[in-house]
Tab-separated table of C-alpha atoms in Angstrom:
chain	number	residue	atom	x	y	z
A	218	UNK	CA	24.514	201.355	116.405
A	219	UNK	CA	27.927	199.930	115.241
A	220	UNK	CA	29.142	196.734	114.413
A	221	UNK	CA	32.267	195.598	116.131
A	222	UNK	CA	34.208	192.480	115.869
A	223	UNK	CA	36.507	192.034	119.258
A	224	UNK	CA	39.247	189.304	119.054
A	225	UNK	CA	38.157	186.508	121.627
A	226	UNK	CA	40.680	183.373	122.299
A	227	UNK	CA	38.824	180.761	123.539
A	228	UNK	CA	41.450	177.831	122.931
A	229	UNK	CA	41.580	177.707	126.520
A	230	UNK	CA	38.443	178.558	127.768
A	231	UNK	CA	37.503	175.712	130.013
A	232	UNK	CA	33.701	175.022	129.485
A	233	UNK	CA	32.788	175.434	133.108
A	234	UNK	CA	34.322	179.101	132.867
A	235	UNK	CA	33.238	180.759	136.014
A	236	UNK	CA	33.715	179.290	139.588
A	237	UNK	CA	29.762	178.725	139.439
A	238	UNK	CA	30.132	175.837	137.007
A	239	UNK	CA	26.317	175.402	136.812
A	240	UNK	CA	25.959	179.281	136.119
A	241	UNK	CA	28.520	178.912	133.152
A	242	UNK	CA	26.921	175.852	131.798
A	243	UNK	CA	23.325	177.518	131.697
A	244	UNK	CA	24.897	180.411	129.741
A	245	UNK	CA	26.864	177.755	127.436
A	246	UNK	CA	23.556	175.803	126.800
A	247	UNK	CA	21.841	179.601	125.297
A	248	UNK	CA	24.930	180.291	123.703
A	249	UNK	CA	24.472	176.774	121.796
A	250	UNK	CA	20.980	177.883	120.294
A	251	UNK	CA	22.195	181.309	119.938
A	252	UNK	CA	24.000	180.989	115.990
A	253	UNK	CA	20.694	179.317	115.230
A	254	UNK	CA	19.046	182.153	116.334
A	255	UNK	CA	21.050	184.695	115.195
A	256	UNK	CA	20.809	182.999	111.265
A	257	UNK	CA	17.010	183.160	111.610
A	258	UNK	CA	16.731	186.922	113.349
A	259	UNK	CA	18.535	187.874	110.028
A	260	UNK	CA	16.485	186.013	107.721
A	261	UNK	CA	13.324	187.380	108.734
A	262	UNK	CA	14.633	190.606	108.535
A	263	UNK	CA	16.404	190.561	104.885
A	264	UNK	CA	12.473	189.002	103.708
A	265	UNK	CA	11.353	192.237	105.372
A	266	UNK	CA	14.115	194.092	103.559
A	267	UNK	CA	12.450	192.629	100.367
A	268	UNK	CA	9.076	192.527	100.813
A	269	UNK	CA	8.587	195.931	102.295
A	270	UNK	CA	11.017	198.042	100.072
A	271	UNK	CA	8.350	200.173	98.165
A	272	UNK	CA	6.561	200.969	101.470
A	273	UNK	CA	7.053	204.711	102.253
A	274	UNK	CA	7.116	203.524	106.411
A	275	UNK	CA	10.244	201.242	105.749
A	276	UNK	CA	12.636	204.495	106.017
A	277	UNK	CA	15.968	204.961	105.434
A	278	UNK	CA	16.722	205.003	108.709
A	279	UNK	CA	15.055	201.774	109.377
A	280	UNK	CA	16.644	200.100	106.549
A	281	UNK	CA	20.008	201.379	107.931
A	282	UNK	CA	19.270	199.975	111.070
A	283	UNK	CA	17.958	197.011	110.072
A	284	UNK	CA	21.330	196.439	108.061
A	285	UNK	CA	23.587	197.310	110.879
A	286	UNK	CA	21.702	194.678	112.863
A	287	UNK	CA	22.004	191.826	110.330
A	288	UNK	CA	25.582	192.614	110.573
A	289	UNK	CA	25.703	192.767	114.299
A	290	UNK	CA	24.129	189.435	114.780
A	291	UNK	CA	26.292	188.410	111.926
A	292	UNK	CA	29.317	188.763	114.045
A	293	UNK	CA	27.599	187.375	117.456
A	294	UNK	CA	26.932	183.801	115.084
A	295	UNK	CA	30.457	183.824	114.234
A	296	UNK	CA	31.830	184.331	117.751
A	297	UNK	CA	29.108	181.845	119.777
A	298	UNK	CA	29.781	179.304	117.507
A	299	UNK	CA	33.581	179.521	118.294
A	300	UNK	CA	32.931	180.111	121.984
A	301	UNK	CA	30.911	176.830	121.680
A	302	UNK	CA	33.322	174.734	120.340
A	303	UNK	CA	34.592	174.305	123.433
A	304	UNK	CA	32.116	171.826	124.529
A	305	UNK	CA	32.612	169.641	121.406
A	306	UNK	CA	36.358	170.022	122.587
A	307	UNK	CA	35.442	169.043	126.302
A	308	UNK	CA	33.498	165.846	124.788
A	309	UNK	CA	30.214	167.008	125.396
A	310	UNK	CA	27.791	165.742	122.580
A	311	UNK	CA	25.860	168.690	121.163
A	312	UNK	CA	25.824	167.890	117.386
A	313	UNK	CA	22.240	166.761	117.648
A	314	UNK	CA	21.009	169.782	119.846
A	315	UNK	CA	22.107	172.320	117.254
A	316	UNK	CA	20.657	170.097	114.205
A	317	UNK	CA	17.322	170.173	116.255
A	318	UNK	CA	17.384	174.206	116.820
A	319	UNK	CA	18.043	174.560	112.964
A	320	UNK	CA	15.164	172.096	111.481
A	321	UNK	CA	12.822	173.993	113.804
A	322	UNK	CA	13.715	177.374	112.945
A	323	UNK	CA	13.709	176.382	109.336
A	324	UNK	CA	10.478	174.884	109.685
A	325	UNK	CA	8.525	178.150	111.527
A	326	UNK	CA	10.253	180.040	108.148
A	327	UNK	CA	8.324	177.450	106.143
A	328	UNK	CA	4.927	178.119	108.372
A	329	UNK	CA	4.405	180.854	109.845
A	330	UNK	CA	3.514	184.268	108.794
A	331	UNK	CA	6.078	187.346	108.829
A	332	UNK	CA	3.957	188.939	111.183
A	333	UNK	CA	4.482	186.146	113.792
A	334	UNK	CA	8.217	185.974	112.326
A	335	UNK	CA	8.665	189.238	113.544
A	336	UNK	CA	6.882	189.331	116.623
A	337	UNK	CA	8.800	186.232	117.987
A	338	UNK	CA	12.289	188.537	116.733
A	339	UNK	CA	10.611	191.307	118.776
A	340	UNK	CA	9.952	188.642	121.624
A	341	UNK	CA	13.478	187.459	121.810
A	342	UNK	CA	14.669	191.074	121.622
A	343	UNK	CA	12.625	192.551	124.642
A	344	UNK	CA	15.163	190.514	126.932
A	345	UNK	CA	18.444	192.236	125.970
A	346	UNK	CA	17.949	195.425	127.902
A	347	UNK	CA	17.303	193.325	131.211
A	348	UNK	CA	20.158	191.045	130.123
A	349	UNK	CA	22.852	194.056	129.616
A	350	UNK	CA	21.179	195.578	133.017
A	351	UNK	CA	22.123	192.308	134.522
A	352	UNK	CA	25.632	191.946	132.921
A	353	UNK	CA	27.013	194.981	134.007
A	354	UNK	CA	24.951	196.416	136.560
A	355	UNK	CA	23.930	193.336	138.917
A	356	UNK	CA	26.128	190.339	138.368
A	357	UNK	CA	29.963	191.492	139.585
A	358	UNK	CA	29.584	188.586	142.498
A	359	UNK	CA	28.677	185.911	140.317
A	360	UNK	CA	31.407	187.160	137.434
A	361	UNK	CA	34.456	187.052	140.133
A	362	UNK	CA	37.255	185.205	139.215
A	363	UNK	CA	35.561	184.075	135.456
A	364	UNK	CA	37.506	183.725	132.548
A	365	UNK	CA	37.530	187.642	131.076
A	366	UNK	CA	36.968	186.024	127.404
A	367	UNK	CA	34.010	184.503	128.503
A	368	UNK	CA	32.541	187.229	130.175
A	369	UNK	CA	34.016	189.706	127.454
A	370	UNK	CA	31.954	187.277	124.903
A	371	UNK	CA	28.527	188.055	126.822
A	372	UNK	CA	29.545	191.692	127.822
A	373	UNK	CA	30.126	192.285	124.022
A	374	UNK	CA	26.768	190.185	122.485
A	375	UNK	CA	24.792	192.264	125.179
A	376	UNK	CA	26.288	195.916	124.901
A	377	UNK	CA	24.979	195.110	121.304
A	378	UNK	CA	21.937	193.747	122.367
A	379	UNK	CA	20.773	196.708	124.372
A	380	UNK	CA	22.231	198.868	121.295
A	381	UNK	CA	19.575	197.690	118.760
A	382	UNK	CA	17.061	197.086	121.072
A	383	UNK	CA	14.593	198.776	119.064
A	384	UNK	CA	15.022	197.354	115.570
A	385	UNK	CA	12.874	194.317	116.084
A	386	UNK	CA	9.988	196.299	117.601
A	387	UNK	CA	10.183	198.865	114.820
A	388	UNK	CA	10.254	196.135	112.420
A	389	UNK	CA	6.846	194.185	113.755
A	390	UNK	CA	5.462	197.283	113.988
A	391	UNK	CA	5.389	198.082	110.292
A	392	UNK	CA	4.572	194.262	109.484
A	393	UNK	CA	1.727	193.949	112.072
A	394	UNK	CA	2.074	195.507	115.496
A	395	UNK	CA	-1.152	194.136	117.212
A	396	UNK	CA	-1.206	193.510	120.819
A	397	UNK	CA	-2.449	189.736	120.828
A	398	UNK	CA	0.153	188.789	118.069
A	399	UNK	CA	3.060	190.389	120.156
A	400	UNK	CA	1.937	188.821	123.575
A	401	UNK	CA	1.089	185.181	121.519
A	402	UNK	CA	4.602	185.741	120.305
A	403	UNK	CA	6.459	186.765	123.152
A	404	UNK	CA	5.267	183.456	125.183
A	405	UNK	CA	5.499	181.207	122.092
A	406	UNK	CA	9.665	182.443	122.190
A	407	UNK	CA	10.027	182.535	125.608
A	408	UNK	CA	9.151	178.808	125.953
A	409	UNK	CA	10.519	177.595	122.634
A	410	UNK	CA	14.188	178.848	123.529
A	411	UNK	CA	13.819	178.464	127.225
A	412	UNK	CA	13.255	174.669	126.504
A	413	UNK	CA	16.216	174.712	124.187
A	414	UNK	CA	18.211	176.025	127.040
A	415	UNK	CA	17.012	173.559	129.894
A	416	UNK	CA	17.660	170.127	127.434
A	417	UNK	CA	21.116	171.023	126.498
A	418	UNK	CA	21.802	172.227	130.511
A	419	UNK	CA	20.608	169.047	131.521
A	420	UNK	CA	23.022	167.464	129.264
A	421	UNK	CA	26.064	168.997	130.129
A	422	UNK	CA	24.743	169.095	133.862
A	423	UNK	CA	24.179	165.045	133.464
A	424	UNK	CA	28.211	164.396	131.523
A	425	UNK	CA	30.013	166.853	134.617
A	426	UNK	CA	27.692	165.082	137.315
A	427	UNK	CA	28.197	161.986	136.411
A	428	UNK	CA	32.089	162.496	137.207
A	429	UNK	CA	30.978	163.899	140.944
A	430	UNK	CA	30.780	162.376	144.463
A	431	UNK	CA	27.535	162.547	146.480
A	432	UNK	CA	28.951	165.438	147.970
A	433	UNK	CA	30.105	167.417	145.151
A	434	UNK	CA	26.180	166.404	143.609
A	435	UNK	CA	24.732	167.756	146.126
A	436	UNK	CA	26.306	171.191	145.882
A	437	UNK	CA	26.387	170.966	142.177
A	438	UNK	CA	22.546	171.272	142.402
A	439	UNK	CA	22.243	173.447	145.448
A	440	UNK	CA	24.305	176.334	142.964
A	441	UNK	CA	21.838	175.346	140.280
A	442	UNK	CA	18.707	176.135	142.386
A	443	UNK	CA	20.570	179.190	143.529
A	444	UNK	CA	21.703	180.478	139.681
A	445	UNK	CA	18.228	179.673	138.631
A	446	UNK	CA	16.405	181.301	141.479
A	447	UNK	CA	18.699	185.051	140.345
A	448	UNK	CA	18.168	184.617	137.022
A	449	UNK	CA	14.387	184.562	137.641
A	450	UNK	CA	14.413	187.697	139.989
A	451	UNK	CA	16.385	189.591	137.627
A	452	UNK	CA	13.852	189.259	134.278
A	453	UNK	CA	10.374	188.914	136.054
A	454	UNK	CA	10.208	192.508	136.552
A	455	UNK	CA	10.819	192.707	132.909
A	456	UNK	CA	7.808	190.318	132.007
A	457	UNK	CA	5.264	192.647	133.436
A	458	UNK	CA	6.078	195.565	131.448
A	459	UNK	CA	6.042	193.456	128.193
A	460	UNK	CA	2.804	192.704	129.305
A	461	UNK	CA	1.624	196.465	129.265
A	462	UNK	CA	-0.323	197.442	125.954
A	463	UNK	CA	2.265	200.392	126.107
A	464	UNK	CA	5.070	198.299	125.933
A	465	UNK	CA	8.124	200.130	123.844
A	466	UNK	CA	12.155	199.357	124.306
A	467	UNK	CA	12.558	202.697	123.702
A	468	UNK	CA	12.328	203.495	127.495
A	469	UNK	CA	14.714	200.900	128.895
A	470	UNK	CA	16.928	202.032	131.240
A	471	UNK	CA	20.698	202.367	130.522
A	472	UNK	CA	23.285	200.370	132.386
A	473	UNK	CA	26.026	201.828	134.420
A	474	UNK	CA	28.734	199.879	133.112
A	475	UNK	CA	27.041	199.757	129.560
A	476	UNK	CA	29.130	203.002	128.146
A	477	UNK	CA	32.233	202.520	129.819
A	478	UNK	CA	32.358	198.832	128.875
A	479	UNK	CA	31.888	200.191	125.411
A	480	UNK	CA	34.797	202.792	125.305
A	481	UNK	CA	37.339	199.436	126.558
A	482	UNK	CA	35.694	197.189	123.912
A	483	UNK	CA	36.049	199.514	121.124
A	484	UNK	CA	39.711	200.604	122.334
A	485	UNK	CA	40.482	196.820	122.275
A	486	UNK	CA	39.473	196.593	118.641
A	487	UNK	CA	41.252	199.539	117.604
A	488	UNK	CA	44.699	198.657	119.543
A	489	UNK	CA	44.380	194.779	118.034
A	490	UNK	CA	43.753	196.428	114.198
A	491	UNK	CA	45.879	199.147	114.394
């Protein structure tokens, strides 16, 4: 694990970044939750830091881990929420969406137990392998002719992703690690930030459709069925090994382009601080 801070420009960026518009604009409605997300991930985890620091199974390797990762999704909060404002720039309202993901993140800190805490981290977690598998193994069709910062931005988050994929598991394993609280978990997440994602897409869907002609509707939504439709064929393999009682990220396959996109990323970095 590493953390690693690329220089992104996205003064630019047009919101609808990829010749799929609807494609981009489901990725820019997760990337709006995402510094939400990222603040909570790392909350749970520093009360973990603290509450589990005389316990012999909290290593030093795991608290190493667990540190690089804070500082990881440290950077990825900083970065989303510059690669967001570009839908406050394109006049897209999304003020009240982000004060919505924060009151109900703060309020599952205020109520829920650190064993669900970290069972709904672990949940969220178990879907960056597929995503990294997706980003540079399966999606080069889809990715033609998109702005590189954009698709450097998800490229980066997700080399990351897949990098730490086993912190969060390690981590509700030494809180809790029961079956029932993982699966309970894993569905509670999956349909708390998948609605997250569909009201702000219908948003900015709504403000760029609401500019179209019937024509340009009607194959506005026919790419929308079609994004949708690969995005679900690429993670419900994924969903039935969760379900497995042997579940563990520790077997999750390595992407092609995962080490190679890693070498350019980090020379990037270096050549930019040098």
């Amino acid at each position: 694990m590493k953390v690693r801070r690329p220089n992104l420009d996205f003064s630019t960026t047009p919101a609808r970044w990829s010749p799929n518009g609807e494609f981009a604009q489901s990725y820019n409605a997760s990337s709006l939750w995402i510094p939400s997300l990222e603040r909570f991930l790392n909350r749970v985890l520093a009360r973990v830091l603290a509450q589990y620091r005389d316990d012999p199974r909290l290593t030093p390797e795991l608290q190493e881990q667990m540190r690089i990762f804070i500082r990881q999704e440290s950077n990825h909060t900083a970065i989303h929420d510059s690669f967001n404002s570009i839908l406050a720039r394109e006049g897209y309202d999304t003020a009240p969406f982000v004060k919505h993901f924060d009151e109900e993140f703060e309020k599952m800190l205020e109520t829920k137990p650190l064993a669900f805490l970290t069972a709904y981290c672990e949940g969220f977690e178990t879907f960056g392998p597929p995503s990294a598998l997706a980003w540079f193994d399966k999606m080069d069709a889809v990715l033609k002719d998109a702005r590189p910062e954009a698709v450097d931005l998800w490229k980066w988050h997700l080399l990351e992703e897949y990098e730490h994929r086993t912190v969060c598991h390690d981590v509700f394993h030494l809180v809790h690690g029961g079956y029932f609280v993982r699966i309970y978990a894993f569905f509670y997440q999956m349909f708390h930030l998948g609605g997250f994602t569909k009201m702000v897409n219908k948003h900015l869907l709504a403000v760029d459709r609401a500019k179209m002609t019937p024509e340009e509707l009607a194959v506005s939504k026919k790419r929308e069925k079609k994004a949708a439709r690969a995005q679900l064929m690429r993670f419900l393999p994924r969903l039935f090994s969760v379900l497995s009682p042997f579940y563990t990220p520790y077997n999750s396959p390595e992407p092609l382009g995962w080490k190679p996109y890693r070498d350019r990323i980090e020379a990037d970095i270096a050549r930019a601080t040098a």
